mmCIF file of the C-alpha atoms, coordinates in Angstrom:
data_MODEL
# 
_entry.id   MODEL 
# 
loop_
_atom_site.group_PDB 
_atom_site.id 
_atom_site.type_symbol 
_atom_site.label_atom_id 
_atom_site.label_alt_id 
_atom_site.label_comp_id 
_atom_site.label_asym_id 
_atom_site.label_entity_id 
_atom_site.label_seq_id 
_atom_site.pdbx_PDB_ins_code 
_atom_site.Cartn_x 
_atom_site.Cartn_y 
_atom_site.Cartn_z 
_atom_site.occupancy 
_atom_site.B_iso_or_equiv 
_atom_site.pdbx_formal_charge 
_atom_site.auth_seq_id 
_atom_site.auth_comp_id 
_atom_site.auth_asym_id 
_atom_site.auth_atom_id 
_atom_site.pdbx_PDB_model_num 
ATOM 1  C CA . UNK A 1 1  ? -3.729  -20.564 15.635  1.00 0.00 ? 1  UNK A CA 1 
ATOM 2  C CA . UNK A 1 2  ? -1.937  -17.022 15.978  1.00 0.00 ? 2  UNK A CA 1 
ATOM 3  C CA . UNK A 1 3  ? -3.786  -14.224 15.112  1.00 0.00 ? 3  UNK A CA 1 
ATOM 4  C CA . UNK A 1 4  ? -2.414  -12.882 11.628  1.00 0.00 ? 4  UNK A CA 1 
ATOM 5  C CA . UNK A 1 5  ? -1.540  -9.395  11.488  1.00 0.00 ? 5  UNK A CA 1 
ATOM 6  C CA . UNK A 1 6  ? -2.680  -6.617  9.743   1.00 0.00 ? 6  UNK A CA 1 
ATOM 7  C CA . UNK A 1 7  ? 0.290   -5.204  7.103   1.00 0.00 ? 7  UNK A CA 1 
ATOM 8  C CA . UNK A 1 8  ? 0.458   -1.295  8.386   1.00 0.00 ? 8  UNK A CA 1 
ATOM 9  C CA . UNK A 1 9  ? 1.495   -0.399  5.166   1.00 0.00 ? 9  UNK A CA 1 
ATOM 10 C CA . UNK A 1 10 ? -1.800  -1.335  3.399   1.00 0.00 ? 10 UNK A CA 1 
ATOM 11 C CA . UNK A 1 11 ? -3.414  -0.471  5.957   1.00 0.00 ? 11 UNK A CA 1 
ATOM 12 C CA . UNK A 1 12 ? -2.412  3.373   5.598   1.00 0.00 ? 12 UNK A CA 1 
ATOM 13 C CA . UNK A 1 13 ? -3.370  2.623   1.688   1.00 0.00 ? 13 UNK A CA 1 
ATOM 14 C CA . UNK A 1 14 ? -6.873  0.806   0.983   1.00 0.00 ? 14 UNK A CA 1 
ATOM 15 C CA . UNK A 1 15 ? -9.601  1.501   2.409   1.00 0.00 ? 15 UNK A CA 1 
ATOM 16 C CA . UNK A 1 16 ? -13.127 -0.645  3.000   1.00 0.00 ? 16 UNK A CA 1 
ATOM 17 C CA . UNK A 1 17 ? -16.307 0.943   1.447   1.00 0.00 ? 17 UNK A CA 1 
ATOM 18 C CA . UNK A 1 18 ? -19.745 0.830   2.703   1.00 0.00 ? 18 UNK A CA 1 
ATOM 19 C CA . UNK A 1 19 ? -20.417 -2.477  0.111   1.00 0.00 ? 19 UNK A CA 1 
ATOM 20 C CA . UNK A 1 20 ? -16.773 -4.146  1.097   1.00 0.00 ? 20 UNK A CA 1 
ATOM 21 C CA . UNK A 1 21 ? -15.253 -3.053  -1.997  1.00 0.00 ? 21 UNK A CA 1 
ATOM 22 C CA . UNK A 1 22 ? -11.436 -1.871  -1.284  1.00 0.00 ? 22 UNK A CA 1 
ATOM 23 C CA . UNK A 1 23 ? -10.300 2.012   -2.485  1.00 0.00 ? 23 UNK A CA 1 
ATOM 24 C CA . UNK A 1 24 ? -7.394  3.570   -3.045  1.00 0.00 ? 24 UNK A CA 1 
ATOM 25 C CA . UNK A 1 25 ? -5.705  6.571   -4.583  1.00 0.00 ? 25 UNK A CA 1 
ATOM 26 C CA . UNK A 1 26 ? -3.886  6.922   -8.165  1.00 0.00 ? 26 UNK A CA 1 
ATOM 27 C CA . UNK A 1 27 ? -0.509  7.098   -8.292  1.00 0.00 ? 27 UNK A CA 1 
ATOM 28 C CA . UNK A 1 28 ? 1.877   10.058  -9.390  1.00 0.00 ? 28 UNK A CA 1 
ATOM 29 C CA . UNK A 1 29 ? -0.202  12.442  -7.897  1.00 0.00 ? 29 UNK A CA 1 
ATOM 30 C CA . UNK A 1 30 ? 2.753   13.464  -4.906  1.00 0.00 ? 30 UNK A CA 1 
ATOM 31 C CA . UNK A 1 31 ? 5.405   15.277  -6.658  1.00 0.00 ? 31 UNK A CA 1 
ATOM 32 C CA . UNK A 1 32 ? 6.505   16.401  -10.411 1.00 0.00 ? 32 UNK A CA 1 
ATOM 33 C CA . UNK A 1 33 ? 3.363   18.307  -10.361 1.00 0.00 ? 33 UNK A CA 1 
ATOM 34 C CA . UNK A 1 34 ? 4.760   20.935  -12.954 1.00 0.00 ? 34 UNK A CA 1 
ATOM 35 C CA . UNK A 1 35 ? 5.017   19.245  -15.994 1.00 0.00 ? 35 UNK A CA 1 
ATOM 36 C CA . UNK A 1 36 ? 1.646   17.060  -15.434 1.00 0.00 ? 36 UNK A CA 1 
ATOM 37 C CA . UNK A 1 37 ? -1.491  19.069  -16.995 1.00 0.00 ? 37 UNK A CA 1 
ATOM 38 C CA . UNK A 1 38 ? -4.350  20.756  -14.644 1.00 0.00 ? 38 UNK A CA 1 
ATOM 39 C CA . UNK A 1 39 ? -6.800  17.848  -15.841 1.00 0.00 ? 39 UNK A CA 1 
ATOM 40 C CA . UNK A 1 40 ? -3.949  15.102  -15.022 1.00 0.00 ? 40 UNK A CA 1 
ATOM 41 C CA . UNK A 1 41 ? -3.739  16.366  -11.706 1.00 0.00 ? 41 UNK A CA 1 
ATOM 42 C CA . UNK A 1 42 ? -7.404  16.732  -11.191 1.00 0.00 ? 42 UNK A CA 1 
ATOM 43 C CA . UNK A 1 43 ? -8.171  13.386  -12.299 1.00 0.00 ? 43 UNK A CA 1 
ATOM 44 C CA . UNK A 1 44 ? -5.833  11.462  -10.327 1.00 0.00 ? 44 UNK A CA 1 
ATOM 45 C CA . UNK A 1 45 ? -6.973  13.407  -6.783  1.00 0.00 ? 45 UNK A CA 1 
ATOM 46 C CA . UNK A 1 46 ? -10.113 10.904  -6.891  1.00 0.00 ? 46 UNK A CA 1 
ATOM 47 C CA . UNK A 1 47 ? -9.837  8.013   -4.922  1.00 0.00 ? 47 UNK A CA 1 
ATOM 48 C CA . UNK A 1 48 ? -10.807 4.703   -7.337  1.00 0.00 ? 48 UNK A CA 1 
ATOM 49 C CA . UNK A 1 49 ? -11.450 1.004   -6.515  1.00 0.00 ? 49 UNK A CA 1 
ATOM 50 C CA . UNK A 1 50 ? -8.945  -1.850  -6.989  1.00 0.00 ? 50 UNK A CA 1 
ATOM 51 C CA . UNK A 1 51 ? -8.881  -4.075  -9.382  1.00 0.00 ? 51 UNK A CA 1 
ATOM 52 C CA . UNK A 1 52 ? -10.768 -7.574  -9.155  1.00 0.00 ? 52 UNK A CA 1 
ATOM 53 C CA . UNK A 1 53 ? -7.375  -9.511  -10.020 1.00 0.00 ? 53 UNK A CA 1 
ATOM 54 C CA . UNK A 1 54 ? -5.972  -7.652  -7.009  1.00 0.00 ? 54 UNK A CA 1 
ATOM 55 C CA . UNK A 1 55 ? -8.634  -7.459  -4.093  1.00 0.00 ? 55 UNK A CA 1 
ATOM 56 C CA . UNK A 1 56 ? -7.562  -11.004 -2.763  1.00 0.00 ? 56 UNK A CA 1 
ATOM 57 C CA . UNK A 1 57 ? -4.225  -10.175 -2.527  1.00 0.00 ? 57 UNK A CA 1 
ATOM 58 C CA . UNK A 1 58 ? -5.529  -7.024  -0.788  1.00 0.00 ? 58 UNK A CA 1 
ATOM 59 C CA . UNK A 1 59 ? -7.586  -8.539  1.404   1.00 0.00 ? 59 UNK A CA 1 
ATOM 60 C CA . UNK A 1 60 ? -4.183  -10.459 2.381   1.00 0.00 ? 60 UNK A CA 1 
ATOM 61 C CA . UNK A 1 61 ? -2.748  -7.593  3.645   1.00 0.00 ? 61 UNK A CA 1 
ATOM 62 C CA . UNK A 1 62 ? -5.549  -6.312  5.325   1.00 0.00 ? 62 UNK A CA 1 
ATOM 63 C CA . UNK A 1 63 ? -6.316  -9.761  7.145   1.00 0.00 ? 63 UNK A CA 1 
ATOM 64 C CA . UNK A 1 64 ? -9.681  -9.726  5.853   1.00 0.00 ? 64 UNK A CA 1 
ATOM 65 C CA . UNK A 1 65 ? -11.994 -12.741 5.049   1.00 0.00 ? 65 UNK A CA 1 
# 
């Protein structure tokens, strides 16, 4: 069997924690900053986890068992 390669796109995205739970960033948070509010902005700079309907598709990507 081939090895299966990691997608470099996701790869630049998620992120493993210490527990194997996958990060990432919140969206909007790269341009149109002027009309979003201080507390918008502030709130999306944190990095959150992804979703459990998502972290298999994820782990996909990331060619993670």
């Amino acid at each position: 069997m081939p090895k299966i390669k990691t997608n470099s796109g996701s790869k630049k995205r998620f992120a493993l924690t210490g527990t194997g739970k996958i990060k990432r960033k919140h969206a909007f948070h790269s341009h149109i900053l002027t009309k979003k509010t201080k507390k918008q902005k502030r709130n999306l700079c944190h990095f959150t986890l992804v979703d459990r309907t998502n972290v298999n598709q994820i782990k996909e990507l990331l060619a993670i068992k």
